[in-house]
CSV table of C-alpha atoms in Angstrom, one decimal:
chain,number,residue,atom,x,y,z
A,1,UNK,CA,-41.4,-12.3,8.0
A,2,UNK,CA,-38.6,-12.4,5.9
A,3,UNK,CA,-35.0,-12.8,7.3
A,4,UNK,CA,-33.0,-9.6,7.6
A,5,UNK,CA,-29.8,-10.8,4.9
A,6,UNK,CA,-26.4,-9.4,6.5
A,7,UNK,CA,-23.1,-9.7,4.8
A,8,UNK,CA,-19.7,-9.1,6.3
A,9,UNK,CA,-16.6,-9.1,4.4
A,10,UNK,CA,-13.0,-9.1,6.2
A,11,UNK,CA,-9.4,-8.7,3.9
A,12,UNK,CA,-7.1,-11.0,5.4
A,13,UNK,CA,-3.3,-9.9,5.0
A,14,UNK,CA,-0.5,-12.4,5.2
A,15,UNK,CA,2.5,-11.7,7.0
A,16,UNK,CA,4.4,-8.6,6.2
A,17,UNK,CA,7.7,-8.7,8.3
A,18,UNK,CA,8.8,-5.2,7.7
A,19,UNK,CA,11.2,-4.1,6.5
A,20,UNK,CA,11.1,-7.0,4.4
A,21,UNK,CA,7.6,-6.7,3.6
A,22,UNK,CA,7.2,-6.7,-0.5
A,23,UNK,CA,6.3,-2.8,-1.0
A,24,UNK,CA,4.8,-3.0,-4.5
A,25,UNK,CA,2.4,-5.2,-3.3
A,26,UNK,CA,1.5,-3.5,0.1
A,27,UNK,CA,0.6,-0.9,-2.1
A,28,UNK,CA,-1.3,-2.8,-4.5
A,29,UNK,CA,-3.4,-4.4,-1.4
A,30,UNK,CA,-3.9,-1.3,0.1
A,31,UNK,CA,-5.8,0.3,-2.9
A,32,UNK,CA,-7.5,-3.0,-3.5
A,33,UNK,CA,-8.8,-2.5,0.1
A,34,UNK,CA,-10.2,1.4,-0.7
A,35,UNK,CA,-11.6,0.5,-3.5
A,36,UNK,CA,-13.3,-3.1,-2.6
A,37,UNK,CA,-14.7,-1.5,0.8
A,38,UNK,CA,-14.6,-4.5,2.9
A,39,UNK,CA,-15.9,-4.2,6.6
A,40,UNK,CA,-12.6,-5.4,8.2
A,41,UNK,CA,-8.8,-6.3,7.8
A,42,UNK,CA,-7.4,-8.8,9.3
A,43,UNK,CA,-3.7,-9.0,9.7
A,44,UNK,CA,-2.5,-12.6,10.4
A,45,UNK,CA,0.5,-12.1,12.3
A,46,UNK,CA,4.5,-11.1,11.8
A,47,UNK,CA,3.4,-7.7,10.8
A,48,UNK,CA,7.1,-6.6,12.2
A,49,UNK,CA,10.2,-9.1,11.4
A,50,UNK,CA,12.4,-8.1,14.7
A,51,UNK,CA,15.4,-9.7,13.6
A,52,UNK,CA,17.7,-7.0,15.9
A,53,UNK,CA,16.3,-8.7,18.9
A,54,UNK,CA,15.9,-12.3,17.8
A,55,UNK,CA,17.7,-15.2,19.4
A,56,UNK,CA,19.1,-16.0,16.1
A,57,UNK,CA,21.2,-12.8,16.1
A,58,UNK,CA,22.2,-12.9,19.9
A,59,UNK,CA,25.5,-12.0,20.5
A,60,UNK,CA,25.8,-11.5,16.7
A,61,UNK,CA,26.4,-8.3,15.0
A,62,UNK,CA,22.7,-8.3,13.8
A,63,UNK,CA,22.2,-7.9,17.8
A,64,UNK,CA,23.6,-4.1,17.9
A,65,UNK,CA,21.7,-2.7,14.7
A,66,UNK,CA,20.6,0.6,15.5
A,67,UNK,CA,17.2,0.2,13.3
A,68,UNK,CA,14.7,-1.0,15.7
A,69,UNK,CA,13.0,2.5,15.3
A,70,UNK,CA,13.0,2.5,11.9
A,71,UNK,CA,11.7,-1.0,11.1
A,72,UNK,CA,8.9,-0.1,14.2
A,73,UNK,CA,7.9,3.4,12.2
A,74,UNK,CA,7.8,1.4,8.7
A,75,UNK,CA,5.2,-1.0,10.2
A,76,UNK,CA,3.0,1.2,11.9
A,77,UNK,CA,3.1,2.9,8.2
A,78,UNK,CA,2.1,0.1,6.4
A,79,UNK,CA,-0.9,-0.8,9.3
A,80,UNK,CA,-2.1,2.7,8.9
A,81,UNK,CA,-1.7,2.2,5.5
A,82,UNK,CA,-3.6,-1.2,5.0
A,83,UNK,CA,-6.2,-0.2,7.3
A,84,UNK,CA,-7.3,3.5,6.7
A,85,UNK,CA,-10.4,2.6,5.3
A,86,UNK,CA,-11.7,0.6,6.9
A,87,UNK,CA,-14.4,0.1,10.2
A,88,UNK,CA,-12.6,-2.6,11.9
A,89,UNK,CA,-9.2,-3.4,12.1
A,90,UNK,CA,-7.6,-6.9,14.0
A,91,UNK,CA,-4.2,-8.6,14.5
A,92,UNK,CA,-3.8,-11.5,15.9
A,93,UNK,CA,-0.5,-12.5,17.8
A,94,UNK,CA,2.4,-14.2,16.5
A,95,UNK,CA,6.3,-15.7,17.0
A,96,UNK,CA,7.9,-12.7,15.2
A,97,UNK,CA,5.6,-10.0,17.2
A,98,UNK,CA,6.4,-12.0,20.1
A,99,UNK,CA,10.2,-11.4,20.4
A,100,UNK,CA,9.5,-8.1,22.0
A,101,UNK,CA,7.9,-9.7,24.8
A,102,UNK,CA,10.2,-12.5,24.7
A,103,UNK,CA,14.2,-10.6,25.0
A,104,UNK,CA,12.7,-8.5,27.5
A,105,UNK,CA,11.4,-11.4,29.8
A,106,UNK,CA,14.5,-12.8,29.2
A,107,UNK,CA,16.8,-10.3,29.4
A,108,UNK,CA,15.2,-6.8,31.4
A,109,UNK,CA,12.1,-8.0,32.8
A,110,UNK,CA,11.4,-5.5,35.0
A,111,UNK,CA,10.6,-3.6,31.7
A,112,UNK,CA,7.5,-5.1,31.2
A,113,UNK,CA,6.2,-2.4,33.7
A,114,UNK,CA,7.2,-0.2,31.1
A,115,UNK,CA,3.2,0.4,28.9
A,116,UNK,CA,5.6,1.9,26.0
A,117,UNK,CA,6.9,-1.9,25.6
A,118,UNK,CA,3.9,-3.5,25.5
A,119,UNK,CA,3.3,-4.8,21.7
A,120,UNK,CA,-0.1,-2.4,21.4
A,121,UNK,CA,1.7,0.9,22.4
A,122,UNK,CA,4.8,-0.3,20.6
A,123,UNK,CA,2.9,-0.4,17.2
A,124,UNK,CA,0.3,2.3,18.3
A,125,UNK,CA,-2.4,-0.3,17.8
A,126,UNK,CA,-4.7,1.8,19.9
A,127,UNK,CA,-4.2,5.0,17.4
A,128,UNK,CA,-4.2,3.0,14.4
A,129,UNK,CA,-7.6,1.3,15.6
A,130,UNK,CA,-6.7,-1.9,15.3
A,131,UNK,CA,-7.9,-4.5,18.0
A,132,UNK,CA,-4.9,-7.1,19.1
A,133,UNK,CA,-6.1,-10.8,19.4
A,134,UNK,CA,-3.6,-12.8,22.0
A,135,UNK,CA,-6.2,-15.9,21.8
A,136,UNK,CA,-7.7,-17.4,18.5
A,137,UNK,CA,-9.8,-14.8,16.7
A,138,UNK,CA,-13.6,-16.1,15.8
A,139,UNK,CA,-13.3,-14.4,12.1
A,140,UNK,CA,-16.6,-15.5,11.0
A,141,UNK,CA,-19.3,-18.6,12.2
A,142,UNK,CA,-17.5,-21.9,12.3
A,143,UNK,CA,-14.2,-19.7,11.7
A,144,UNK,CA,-10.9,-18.7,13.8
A,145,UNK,CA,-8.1,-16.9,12.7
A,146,UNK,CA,-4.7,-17.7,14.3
A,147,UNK,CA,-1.0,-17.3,13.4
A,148,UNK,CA,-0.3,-20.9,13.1
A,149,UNK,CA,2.9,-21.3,15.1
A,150,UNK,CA,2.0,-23.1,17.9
A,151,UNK,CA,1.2,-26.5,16.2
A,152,UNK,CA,3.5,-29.1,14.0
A,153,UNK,CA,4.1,-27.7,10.6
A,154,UNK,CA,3.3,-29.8,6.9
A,155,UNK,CA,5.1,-28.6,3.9
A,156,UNK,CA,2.0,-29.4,1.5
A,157,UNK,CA,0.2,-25.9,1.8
A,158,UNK,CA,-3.4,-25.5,3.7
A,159,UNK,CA,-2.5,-28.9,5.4
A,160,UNK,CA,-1.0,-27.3,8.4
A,161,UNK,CA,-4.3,-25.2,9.0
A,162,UNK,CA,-5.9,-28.2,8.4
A,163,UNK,CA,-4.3,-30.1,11.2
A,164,UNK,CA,-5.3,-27.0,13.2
A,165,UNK,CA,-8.5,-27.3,12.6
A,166,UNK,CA,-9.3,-30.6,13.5
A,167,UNK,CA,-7.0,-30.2,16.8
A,168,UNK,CA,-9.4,-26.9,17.7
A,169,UNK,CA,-12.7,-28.3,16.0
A,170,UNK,CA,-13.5,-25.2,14.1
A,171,UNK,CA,-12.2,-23.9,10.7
A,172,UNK,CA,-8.9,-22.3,10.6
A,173,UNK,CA,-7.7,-19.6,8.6
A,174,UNK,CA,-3.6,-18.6,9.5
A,175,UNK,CA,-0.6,-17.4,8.4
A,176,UNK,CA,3.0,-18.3,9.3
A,177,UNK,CA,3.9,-21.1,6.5
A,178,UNK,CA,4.2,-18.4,4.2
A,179,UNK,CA,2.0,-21.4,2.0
A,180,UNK,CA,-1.2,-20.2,0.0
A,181,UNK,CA,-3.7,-23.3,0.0
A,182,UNK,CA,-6.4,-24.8,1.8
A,183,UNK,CA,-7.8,-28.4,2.6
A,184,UNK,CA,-10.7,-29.6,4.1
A,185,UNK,CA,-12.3,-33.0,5.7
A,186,UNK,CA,-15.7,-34.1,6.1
A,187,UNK,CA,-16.6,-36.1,9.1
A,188,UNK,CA,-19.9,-38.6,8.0
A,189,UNK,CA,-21.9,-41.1,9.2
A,190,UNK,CA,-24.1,-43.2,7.5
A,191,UNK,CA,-24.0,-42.0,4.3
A,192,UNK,CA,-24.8,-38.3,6.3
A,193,UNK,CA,-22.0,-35.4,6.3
A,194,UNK,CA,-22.0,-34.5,9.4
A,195,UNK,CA,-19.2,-31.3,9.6
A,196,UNK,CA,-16.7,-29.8,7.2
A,197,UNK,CA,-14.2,-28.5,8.5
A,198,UNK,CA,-11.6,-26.6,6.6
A,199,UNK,CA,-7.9,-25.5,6.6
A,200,UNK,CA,-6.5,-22.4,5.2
A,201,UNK,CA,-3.1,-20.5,4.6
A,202,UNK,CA,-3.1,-17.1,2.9
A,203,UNK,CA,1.1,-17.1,2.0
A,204,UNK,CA,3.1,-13.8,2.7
A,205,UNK,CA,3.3,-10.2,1.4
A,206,UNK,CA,7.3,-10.4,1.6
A,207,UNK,CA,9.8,-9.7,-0.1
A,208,UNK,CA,11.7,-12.9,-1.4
A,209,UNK,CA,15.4,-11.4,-2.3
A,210,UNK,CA,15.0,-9.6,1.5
A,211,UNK,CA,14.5,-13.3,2.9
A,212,UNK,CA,18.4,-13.6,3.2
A,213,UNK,CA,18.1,-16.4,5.3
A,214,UNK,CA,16.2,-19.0,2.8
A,215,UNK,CA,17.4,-19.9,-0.8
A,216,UNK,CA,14.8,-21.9,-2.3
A,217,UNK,CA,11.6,-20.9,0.1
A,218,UNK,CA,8.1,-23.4,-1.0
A,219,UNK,CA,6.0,-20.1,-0.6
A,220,UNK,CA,3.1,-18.4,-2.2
A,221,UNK,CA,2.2,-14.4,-2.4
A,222,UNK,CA,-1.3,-14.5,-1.4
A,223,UNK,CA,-4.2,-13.1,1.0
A,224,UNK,CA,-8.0,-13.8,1.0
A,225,UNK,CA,-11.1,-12.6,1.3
A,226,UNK,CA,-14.0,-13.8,4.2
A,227,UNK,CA,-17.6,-13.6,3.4
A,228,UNK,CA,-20.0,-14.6,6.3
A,229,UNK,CA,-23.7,-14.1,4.7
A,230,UNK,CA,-25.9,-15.2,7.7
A,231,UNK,CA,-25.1,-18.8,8.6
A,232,UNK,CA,-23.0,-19.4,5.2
A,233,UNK,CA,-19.0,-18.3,4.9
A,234,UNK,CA,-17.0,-18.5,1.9
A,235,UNK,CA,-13.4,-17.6,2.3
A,236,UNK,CA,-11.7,-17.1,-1.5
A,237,UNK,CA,-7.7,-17.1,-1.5
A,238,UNK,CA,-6.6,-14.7,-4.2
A,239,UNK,CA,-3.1,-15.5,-5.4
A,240,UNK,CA,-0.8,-12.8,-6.3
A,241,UNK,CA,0.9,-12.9,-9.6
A,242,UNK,CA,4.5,-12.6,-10.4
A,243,UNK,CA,3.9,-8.8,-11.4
A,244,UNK,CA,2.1,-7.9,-8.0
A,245,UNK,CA,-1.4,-8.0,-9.5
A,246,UNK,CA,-4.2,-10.0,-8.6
A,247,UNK,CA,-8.1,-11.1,-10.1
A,248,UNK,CA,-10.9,-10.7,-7.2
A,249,UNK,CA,-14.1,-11.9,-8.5
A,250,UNK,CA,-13.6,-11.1,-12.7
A,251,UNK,CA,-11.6,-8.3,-12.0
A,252,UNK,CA,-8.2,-7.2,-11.8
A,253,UNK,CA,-6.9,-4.7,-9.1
A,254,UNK,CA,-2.5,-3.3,-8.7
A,255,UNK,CA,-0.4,-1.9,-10.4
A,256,UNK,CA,2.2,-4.2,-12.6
A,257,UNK,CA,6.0,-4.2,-11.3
């Protein structure tokens, strides 16, 4: 009896901080996604940048903006927009999506009684379809998909995950270096490989010039693609060029700037 052959392919997006997401290329991905059909996105954290209600801007004038709506709306456009055509669509939690929770423990926590505050109603998750991951997501066999901020940070791209990776014993795919590369290490015995084990970062999907508070940023536009065919997963990172386009297996896909 011959094996039934199943293949799953999953988008994963890199972090968008809107309003500073990069919206050529939001648009680019998001026809990229419609036409290459995959079964799922995956967005891998810092979908919404919060800066209004950031420590960083405390007390600051940044701290009384009247844009939180805005910047709220603008995400849930470009979620809705990533992941309209899809079957399944995830998030996994991260630092910048965190601040909500964060100010409001901090400064009005009797509002976390409030469901309206709670991250999933605040970017309509539930109407968008998209299922919110607080722990590690298992993306595919031997995978998880995190945000990466909870663990030392190396400035040589796909290093970070990879230091993830061996912490958690699994694969790790993640965003928040804004760094597009991967590693790997092999763990052998006797002249036998025993487990790989792999590390990658997909960059950003930002908009540099918005990034106000870095000059000279060591950062990669990027995303990739996760193919689990039975017991086998190949994960391809697709680097974005300079004009917002980007080759996925022979073929080009966007628009040029």
């Amino acid at each position: 009896m011959k094996m039934r052959m199943t293949i799953k392919r999953t988008v994963v997006i890199p972090d968008l901080q809107c309003p500073y997401e990069d919206s050529h290329l939001v648009t680019n991905l998001a026809a990229f996604i419609k036409s290459f059909r995959p079964d799922a996105v995956l967005t891998i954290g810092d979908e919404i940048d919060l800066p209004q209600i950031s420590r960083w801007h405390e007390n600051q004038p940044g701290w009384y903006e009247q844009t939180l709506a805005a910047d709220r709306d603008r995400t849930v456009d470009v979620l809705w927009e990533l992941t309209q055509h899809v079957k399944e669509a995830h998030m996994v939690r991260s630092n910048h999506c965190d601040r909500l929770y964060n100010v409001i423990m901090k400064k009005i926590p009797a509002f976390m009684s409030l469901p309206e505050l709670k991250l999933e109603k605040f970017l309509k998750l539930d109407e968008l379809g998209i299922k919110y991951w607080k722990e590690p997501m298992p993306i595919a066999k031997g995978w998880v998909a995190i945000h990466g901020d909870l663990g030392a940070l190396n400035p040589n791209p796909g290093m970070s995950a990879l230091n993830q990776s061996k912490r958690m014993g699994v694969s790790v795919i993640m965003g928040h270096t804004h760094r597009a590369g991967r590693s790997a290490v092999s763990e052998a015995y006797n002249g036998s490989v025993r487990r790989v084990l792999h590390g990658v970062e997909v960059g950003h999907a930002m908009n540099v010039k918005a990034a106000k508070y870095v000059s000279s940023p060591n950062w990669q536009q990027a995303f990739a693609i996760v193919t689990e065919h039975n017991k086998n997963v190949q994960v391809d990172l697709i680097y974005v060029e300079k004009d917002g386009t980007f080759l996925v297996h022979g073929k080009r896909y966007g628009r040029p700037r």
